[in-house]
mmCIF file of C-alpha atoms in Angstrom:
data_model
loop_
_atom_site.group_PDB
_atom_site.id
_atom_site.type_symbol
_atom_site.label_atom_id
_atom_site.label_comp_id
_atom_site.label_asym_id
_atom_site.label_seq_id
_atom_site.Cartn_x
_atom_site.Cartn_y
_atom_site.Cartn_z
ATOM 1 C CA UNK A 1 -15.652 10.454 54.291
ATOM 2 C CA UNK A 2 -12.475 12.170 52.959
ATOM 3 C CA UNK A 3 -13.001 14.397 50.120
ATOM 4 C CA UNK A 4 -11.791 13.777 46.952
ATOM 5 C CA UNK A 5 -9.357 16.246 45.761
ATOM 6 C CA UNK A 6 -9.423 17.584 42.481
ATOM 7 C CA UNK A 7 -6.762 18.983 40.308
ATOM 8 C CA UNK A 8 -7.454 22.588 40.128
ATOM 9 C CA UNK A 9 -7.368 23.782 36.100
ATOM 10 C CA UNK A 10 -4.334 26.218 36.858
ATOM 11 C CA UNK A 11 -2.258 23.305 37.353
ATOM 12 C CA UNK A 12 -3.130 21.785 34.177
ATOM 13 C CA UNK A 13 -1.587 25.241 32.431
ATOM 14 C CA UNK A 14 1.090 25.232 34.978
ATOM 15 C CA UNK A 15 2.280 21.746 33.663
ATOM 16 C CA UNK A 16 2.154 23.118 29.682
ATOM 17 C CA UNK A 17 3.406 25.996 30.432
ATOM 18 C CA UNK A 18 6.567 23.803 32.644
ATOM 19 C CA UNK A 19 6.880 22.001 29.322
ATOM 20 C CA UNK A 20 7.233 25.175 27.180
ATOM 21 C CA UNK A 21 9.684 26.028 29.123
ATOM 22 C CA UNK A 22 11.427 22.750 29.257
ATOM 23 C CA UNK A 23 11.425 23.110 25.039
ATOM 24 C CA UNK A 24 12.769 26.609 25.046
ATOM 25 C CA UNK A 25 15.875 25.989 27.233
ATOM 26 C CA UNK A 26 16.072 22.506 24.448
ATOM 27 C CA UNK A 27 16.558 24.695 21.842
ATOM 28 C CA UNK A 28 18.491 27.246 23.484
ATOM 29 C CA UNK A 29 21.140 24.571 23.923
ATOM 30 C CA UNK A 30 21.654 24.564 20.201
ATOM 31 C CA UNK A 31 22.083 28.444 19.890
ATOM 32 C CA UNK A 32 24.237 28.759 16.438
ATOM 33 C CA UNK A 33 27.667 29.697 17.339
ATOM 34 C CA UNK A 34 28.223 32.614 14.584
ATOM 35 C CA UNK A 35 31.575 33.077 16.017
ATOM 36 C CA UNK A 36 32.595 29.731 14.483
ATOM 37 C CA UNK A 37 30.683 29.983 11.192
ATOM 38 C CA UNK A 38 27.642 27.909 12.328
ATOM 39 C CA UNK A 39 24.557 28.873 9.949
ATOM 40 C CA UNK A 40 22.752 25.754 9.123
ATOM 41 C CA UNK A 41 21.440 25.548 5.357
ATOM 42 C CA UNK A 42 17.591 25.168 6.166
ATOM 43 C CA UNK A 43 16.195 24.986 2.463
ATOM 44 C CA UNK A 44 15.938 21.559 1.691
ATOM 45 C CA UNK A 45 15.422 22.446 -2.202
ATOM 46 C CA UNK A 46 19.085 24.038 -1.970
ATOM 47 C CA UNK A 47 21.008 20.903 -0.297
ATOM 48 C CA UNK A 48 19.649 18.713 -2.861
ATOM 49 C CA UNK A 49 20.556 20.783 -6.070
ATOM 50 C CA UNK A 50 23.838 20.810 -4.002
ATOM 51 C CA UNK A 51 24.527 17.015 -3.601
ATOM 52 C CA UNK A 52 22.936 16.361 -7.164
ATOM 53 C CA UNK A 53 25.575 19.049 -8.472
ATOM 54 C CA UNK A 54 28.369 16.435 -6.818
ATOM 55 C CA UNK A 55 26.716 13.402 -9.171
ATOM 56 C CA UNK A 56 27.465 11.341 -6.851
ATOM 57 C CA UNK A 57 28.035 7.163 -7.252
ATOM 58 C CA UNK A 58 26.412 4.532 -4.853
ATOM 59 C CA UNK A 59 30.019 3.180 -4.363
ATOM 60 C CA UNK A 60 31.300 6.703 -3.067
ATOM 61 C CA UNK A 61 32.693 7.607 0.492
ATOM 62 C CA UNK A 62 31.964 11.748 0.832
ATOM 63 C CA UNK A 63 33.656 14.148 3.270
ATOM 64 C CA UNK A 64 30.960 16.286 5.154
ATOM 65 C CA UNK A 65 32.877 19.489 6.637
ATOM 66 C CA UNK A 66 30.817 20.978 9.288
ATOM 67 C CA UNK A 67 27.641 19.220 9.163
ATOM 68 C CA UNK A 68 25.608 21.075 11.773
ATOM 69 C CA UNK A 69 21.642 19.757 11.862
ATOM 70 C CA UNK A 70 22.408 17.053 9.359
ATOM 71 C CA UNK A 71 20.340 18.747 6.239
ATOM 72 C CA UNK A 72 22.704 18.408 3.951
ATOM 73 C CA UNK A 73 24.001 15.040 5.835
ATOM 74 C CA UNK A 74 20.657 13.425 4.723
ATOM 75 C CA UNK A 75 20.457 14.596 0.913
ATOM 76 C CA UNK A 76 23.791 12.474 0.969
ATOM 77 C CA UNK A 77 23.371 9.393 2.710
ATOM 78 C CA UNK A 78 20.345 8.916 0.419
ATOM 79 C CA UNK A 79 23.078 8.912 -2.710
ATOM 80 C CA UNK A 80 26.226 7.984 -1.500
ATOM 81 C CA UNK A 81 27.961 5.055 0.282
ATOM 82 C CA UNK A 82 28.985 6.664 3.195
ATOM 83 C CA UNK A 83 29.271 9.550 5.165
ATOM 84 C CA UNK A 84 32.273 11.152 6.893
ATOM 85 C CA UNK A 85 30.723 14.156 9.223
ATOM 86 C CA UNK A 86 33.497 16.426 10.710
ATOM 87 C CA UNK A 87 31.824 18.380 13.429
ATOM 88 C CA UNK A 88 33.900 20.805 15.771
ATOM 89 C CA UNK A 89 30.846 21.379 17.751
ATOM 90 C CA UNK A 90 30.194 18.892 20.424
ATOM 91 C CA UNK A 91 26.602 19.558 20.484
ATOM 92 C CA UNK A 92 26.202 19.254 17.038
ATOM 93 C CA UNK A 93 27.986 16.339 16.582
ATOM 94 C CA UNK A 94 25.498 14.619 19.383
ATOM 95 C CA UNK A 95 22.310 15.910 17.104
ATOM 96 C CA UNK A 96 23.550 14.877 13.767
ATOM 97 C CA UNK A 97 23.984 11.103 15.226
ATOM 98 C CA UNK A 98 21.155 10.935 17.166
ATOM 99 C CA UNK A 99 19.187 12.160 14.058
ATOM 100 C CA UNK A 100 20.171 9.025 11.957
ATOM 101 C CA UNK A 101 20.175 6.528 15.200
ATOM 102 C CA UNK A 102 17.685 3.800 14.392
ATOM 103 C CA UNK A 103 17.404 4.357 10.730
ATOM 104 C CA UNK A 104 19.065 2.445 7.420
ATOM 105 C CA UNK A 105 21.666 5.237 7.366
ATOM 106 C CA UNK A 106 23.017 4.555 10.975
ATOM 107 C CA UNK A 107 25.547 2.389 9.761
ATOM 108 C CA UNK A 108 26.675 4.500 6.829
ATOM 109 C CA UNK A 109 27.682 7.555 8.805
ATOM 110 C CA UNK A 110 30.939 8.397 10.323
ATOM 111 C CA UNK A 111 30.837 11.198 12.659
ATOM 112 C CA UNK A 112 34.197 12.688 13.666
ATOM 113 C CA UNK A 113 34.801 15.090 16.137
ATOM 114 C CA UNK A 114 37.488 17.815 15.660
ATOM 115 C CA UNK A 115 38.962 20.692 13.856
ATOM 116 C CA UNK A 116 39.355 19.293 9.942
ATOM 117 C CA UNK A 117 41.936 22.385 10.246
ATOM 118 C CA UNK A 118 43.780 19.399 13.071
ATOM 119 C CA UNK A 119 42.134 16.374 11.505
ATOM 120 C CA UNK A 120 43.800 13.665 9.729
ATOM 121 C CA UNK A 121 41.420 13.142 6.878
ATOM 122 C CA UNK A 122 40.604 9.215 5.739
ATOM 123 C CA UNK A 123 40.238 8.449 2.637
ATOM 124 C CA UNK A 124 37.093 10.089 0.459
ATOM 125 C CA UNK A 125 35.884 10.366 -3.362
ATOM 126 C CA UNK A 126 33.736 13.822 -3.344
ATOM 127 C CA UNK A 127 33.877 16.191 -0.373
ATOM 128 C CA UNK A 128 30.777 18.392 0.298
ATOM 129 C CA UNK A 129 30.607 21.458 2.478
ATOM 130 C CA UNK A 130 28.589 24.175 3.960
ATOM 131 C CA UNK A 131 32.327 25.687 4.569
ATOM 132 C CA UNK A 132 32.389 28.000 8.006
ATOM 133 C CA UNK A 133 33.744 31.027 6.037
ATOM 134 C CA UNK A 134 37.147 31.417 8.636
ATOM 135 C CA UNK A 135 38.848 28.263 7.223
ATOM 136 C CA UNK A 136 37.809 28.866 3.507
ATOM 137 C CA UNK A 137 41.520 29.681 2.547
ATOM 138 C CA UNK A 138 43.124 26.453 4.397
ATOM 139 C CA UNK A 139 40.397 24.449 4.003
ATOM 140 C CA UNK A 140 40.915 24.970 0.137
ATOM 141 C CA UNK A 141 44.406 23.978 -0.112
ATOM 142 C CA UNK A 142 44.486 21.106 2.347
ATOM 143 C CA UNK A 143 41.794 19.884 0.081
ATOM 144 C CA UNK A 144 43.796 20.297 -2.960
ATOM 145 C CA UNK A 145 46.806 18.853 -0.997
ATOM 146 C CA UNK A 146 44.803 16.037 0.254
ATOM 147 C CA UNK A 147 46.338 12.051 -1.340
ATOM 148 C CA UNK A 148 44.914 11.243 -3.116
ATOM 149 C CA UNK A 149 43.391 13.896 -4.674
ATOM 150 C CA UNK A 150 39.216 13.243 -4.300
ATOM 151 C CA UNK A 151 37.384 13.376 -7.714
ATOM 152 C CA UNK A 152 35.530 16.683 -6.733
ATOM 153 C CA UNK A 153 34.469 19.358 -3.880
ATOM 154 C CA UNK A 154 31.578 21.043 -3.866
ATOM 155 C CA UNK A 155 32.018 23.782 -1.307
ATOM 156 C CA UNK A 156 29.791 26.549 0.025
ATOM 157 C CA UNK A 157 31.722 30.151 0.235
ATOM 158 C CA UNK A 158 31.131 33.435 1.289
ATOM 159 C CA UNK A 159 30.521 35.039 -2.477
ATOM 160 C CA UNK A 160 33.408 37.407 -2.690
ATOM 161 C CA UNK A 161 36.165 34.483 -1.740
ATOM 162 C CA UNK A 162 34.506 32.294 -4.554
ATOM 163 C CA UNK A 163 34.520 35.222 -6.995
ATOM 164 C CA UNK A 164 38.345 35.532 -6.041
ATOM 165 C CA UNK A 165 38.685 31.776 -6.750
ATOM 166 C CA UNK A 166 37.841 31.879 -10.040
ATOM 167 C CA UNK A 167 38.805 35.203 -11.163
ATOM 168 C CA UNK A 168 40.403 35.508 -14.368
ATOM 169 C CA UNK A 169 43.597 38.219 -15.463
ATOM 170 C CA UNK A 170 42.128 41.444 -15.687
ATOM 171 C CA UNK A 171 39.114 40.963 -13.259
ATOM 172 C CA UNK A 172 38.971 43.186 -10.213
ATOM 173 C CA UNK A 173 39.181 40.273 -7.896
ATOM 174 C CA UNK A 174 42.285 38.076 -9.659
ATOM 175 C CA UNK A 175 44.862 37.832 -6.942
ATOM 176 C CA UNK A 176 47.711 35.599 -5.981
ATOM 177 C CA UNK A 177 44.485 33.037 -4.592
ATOM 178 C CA UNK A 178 43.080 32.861 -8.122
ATOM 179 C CA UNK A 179 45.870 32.081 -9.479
ATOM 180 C CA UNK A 180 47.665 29.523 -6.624
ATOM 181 C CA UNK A 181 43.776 28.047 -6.790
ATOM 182 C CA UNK A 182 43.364 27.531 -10.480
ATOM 183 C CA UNK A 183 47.383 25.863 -11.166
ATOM 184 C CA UNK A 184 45.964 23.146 -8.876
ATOM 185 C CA UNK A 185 42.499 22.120 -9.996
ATOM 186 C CA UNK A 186 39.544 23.571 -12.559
ATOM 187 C CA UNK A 187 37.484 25.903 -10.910
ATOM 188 C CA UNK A 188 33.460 26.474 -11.615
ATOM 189 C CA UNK A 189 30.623 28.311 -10.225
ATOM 190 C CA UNK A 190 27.552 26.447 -9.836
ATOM 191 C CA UNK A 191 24.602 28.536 -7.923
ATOM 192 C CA UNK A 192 24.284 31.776 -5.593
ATOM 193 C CA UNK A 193 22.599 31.159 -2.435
ATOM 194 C CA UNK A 194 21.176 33.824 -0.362
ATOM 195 C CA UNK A 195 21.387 34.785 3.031
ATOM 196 C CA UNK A 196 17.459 33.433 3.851
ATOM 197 C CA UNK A 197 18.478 30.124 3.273
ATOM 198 C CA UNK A 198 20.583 29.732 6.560
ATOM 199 C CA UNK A 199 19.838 29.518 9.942
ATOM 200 C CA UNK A 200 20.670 32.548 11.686
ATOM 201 C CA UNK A 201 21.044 34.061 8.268
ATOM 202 C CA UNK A 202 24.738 35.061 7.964
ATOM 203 C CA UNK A 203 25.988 38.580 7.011
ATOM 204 C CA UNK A 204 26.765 38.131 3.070
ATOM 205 C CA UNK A 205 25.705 36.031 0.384
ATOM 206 C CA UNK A 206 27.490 32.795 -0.570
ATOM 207 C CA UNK A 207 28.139 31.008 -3.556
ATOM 208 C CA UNK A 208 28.561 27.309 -4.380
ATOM 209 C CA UNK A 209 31.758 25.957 -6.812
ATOM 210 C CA UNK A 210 33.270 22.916 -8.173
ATOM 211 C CA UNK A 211 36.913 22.608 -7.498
ATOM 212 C CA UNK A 212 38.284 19.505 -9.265
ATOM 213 C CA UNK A 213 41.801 18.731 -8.656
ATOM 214 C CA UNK A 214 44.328 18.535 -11.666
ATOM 215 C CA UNK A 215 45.260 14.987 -12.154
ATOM 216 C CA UNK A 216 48.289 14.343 -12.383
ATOM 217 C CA UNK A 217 49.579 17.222 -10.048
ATOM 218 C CA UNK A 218 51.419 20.006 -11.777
ATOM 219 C CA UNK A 219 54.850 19.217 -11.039
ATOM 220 C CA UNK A 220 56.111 22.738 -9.713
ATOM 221 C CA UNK A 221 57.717 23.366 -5.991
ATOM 222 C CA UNK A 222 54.670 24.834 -4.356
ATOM 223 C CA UNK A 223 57.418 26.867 -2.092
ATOM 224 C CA UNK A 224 58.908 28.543 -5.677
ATOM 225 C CA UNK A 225 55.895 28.955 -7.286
ATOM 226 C CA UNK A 226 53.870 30.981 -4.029
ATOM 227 C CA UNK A 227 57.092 32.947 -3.230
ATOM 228 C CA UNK A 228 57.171 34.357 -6.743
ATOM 229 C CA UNK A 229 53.368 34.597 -6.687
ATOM 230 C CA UNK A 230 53.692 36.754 -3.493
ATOM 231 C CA UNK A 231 55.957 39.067 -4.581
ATOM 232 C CA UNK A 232 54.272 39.801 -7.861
ATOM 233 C CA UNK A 233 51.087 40.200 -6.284
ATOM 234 C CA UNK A 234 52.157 42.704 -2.861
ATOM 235 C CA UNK A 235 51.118 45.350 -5.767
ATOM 236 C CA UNK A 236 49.218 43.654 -8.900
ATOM 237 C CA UNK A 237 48.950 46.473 -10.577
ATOM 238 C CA UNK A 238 52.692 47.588 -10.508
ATOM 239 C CA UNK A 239 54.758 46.674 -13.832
ATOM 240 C CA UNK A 240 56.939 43.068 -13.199
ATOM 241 C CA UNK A 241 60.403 45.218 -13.594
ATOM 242 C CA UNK A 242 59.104 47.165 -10.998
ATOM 243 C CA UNK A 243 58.041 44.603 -8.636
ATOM 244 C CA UNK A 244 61.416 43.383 -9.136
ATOM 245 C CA UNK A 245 64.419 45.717 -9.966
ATOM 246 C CA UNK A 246 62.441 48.456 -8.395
ATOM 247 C CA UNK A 247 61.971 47.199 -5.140
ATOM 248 C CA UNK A 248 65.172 47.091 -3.170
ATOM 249 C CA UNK A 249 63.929 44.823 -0.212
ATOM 250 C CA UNK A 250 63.304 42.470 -3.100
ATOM 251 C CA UNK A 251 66.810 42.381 -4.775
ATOM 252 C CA UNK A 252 68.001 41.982 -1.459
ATOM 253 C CA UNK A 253 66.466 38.632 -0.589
ATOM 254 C CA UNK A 254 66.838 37.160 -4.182
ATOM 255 C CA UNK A 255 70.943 38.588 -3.924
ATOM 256 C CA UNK A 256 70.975 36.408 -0.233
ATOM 257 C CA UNK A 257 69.310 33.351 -1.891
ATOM 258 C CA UNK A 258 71.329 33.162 -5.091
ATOM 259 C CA UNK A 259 74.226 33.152 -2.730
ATOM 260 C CA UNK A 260 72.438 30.206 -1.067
ATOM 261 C CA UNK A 261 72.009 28.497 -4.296
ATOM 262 C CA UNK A 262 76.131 28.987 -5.496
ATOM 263 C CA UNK A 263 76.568 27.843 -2.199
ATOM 264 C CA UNK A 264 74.791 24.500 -2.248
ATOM 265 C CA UNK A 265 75.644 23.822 -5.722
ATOM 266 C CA UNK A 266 79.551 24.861 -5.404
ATOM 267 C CA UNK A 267 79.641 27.564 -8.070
ATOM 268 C CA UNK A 268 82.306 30.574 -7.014
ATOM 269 C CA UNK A 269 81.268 33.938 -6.316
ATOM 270 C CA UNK A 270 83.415 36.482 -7.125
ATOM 271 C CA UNK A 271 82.620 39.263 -4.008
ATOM 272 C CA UNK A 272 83.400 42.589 -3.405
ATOM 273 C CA UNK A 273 82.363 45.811 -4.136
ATOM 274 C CA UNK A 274 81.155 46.671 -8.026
ATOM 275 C CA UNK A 275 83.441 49.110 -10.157
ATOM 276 C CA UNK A 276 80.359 51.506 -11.085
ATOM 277 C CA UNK A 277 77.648 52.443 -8.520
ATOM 278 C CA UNK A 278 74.914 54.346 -10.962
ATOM 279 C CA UNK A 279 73.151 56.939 -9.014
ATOM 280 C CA UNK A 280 70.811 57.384 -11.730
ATOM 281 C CA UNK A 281 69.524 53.642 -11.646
ATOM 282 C CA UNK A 282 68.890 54.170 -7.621
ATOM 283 C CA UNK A 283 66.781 56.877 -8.760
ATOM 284 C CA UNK A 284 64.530 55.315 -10.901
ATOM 285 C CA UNK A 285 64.453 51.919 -9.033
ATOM 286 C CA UNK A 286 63.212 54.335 -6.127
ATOM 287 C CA UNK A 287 60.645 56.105 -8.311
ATOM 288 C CA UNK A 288 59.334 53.123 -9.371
ATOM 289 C CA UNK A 289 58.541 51.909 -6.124
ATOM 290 C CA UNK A 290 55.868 54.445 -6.506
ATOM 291 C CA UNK A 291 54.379 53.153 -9.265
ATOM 292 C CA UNK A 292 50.328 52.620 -9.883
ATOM 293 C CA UNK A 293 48.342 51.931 -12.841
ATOM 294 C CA UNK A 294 46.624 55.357 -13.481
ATOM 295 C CA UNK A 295 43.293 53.631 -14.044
ATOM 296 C CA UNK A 296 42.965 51.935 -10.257
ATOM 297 C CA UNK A 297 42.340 53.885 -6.882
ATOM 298 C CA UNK A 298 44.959 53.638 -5.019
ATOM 299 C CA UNK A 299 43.692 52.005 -2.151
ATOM 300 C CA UNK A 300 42.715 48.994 -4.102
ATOM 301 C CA UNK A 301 46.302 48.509 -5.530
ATOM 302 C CA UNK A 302 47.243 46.359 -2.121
ATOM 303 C CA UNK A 303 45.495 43.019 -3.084
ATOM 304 C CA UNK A 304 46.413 40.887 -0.188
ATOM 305 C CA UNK A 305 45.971 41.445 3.738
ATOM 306 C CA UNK A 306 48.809 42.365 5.952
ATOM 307 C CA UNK A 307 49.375 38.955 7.029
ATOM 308 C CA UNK A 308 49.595 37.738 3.220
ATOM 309 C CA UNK A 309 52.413 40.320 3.103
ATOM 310 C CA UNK A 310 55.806 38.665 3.100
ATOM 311 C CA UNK A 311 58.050 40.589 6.196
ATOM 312 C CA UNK A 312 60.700 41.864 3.666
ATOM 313 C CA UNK A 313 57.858 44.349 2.388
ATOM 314 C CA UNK A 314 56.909 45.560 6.099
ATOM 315 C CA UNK A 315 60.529 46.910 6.455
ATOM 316 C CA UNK A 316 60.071 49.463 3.342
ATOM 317 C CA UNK A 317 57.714 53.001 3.907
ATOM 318 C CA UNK A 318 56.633 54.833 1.586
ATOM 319 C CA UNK A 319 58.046 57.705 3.723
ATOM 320 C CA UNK A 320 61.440 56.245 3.693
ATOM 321 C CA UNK A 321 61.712 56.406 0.297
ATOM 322 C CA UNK A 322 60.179 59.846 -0.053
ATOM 323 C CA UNK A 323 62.580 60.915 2.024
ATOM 324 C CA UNK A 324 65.565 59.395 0.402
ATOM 325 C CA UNK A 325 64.550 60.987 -3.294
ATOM 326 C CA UNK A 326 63.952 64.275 -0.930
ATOM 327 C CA UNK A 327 66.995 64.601 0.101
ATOM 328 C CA UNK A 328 68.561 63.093 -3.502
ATOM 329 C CA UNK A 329 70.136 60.163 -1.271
ATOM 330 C CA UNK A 330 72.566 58.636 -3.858
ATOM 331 C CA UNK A 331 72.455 54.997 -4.156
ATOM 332 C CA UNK A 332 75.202 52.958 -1.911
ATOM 333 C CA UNK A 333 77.774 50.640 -3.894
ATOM 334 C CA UNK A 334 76.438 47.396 -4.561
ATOM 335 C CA UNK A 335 78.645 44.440 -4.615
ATOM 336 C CA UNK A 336 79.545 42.369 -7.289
ATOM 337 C CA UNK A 337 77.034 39.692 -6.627
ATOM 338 C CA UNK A 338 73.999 42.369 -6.318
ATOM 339 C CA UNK A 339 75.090 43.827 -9.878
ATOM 340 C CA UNK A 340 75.604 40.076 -11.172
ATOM 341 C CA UNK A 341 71.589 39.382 -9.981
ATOM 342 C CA UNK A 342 69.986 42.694 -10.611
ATOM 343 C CA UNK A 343 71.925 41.628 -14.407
ATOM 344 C CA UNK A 344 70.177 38.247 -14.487
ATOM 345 C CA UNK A 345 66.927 39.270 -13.071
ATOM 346 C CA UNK A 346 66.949 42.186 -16.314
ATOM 347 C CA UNK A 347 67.795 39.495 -18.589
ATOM 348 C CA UNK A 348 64.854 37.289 -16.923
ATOM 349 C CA UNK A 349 62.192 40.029 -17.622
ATOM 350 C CA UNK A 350 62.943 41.621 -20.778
ATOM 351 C CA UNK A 351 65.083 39.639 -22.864
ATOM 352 C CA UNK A 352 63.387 35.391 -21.485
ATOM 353 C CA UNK A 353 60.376 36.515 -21.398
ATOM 354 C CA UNK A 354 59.632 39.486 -22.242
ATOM 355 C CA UNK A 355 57.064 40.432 -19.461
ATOM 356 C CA UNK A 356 59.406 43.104 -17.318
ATOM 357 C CA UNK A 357 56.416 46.173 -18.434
ATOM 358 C CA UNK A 358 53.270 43.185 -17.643
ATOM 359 C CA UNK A 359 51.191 43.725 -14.494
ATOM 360 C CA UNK A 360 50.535 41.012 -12.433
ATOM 361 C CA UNK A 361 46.793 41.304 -12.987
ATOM 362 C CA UNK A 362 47.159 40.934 -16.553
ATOM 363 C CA UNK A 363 49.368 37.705 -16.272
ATOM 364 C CA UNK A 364 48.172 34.484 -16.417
ATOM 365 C CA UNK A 365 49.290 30.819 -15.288
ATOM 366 C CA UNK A 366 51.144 30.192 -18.204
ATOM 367 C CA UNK A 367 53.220 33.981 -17.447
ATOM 368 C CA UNK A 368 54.140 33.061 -14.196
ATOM 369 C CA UNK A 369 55.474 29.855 -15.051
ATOM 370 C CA UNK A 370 57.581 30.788 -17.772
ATOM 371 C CA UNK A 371 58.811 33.331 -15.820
ATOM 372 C CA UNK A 372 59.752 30.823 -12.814
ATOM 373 C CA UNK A 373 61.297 28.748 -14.983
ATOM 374 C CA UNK A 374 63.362 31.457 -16.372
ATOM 375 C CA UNK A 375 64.583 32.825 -12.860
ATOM 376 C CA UNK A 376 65.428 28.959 -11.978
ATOM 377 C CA UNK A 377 67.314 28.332 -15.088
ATOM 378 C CA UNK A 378 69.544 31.275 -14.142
ATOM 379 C CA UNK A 379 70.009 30.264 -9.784
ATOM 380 C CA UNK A 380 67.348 32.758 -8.628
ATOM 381 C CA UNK A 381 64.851 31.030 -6.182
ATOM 382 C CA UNK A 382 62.070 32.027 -4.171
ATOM 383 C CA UNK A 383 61.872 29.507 -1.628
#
């Protein structure tokens, strides 16, 4: 008679420790991508303060960006309507549907898969998002530009890009984002969230605001109103008249699009060279250029990074100018147009409106538009 063969205990363990491994390479097929800004909010008590924060309405549609794991997916579909998930991550994408497969929510979520960055966006009331911090700067203003405009966004940030949204004139973060940010929609912090809540925990600490557009839209060209913003803010803490008069590259461009303007609006220009070319005035425009507010290190006077800075300002060294004072390089005769622009863009600052010796930091929405306004009203554009 045959005997019976038994399995031998070390296959028993074999067979666990087959499954253990079968688990770990599961789980190592979701390994966060950091390099795309995936750190998955695992506190549960922070996604709901988050979606109560958006008060959300049982007849609202809400905009996930980025919804990883689905944490945050499921504090929503409990509240809301429906859910629109856009997930750049295949894998991702594949968990957060499978997680709601077979459940009352299946039919209330909308997974899309794609770059929002690339994305048409459907329609949507409230958009909610555990932002990856590389698109927080587009992301913001495609939001704001979105039609029509959603009723609120309640967006996770790396904390020093939130700070900068909501900065006010005279805070060391206000920059030409604070203020582009604000003219568009009301701005408010809501909570600080630490790095322990996220899964792998991310390098800095984030913060969670309310952006809620401005309805109606202001009804400025957002071309004028961010190139005037840009040059202003190269060097916030530079006087306006120097930002201006005392920055040659700058005269240049606003000389080449007044002539644009007279151009497209058939007004004459008188050309050819001016009768006086002041010497002295090159001087000081020159000195100016040098200009800092004695109270700020200097390395913190350039607010925005080098590809913020428009190409105009790339062209100008400090050691070209140095070197022109140096050797007491006299200033080259300007034409009658320059004079008849450098005259209007004098009368702008200090007789309009009276801001030509206000920094940038110090200005505020209402500055900047009176002082667009102004420059329009006498053919200088920025656009």
């Amino acid at each position: 008679m045959p005997k019976v063969v038994r399995q031998k205990r070390n296959n028993v363990s074999q067979g666990l420790s087959d499954a253990a491994a079968k688990t770990k390479a599961a789980h190592s097929i979701f390994k966060m991508n950091t390099d795309i800004g995936q750190h998955v909010l695992k506190n549960p008590g922070i996604a709901a303060a988050i979606v109560e924060k958006a008060e959300l309405k049982q007849s609202d549609i809400v905009l996930e960006i980025g919804p990883g794991t689905g944490n945050l997916t499921a504090k929503i579909l409990e509240k809301a309507k429906k859910c629109i998930a856009v997930e750049l991550d295949p894998r991702m994408a594949a968990e957060v549907t499978k997680r709601f497969q077979s459940t009352p929510y299946q039919k209330r979520l909308d997974v899309i898969l794609g770059d929002v960055m690339k994305t048409e966006l459907p329609y949507f009331d409230v958009c909610i998002s555990n932002t990856p911090y590389q698109i927080s700067s587009p992301l913001t203003f495609k939001l704001l530009a979105t039609s029509p405009a959603p009723r609120s966004c309640i967006l996770m940030f790396q904390r020093e890009f939130a700070l900068r949204l909501f900065a006010k004139p005279g805070d060391k973060l206000y920059s030409r984002l604070s203020v582009n940010a604000q003219m568009w929609a009301k701005i408010d912090h809501i909570m600080k969230v630490g790095k322990n809540n996220f899964k792998p925990p991310p390098q800095v600490e984030s913060s969670v605001i309310r952006m809620v557009p401005k309805n109606p839209r202001p009804q400025i060209n957002y071309e004028e109103w961010d190139g005037l913003l840009r040059i202003v803010f190269v060097r916030k803490n530079k006087t306006l008249r120097s930002s201006f008069i005392g920055t040659m590259s700058i005269m240049d461009m606003l000389e080449g699009n007044y002539r644009t303007w007279c151009a497209q609006n058939d007004i004459p220009v008188e050309d050819g060279p001016a009768e006086v070319a002041n010497d002295d005035a090159m001087v000081m425009d020159m000195g100016e250029e040098q200009e800092q507010a004695p109270e700020e290190p200097a390395d913190e006077v350039m607010d925005m990074d080098d590809d913020d800075v428009p190409d105009f300002f790339k062209e100008e060294t400090n050691a070209r100018i140095e070197a022109a004072l140096k050797n007491g390089a006299s200033r080259k005769k300007r034409g009658k147009v320059a004079e008849l622009v450098r005259e209007k863009v004098r009368q702008v600052l200090e007789d309009d409106t009276n801001l030509g010796e206000k920094r940038a930091r110090m200005c505020d929405e209402n500055d900047f538009l009176k002082l667009l306004w102004a420059f329009n009203q006498k053919g200088i554009h920025f656009n």
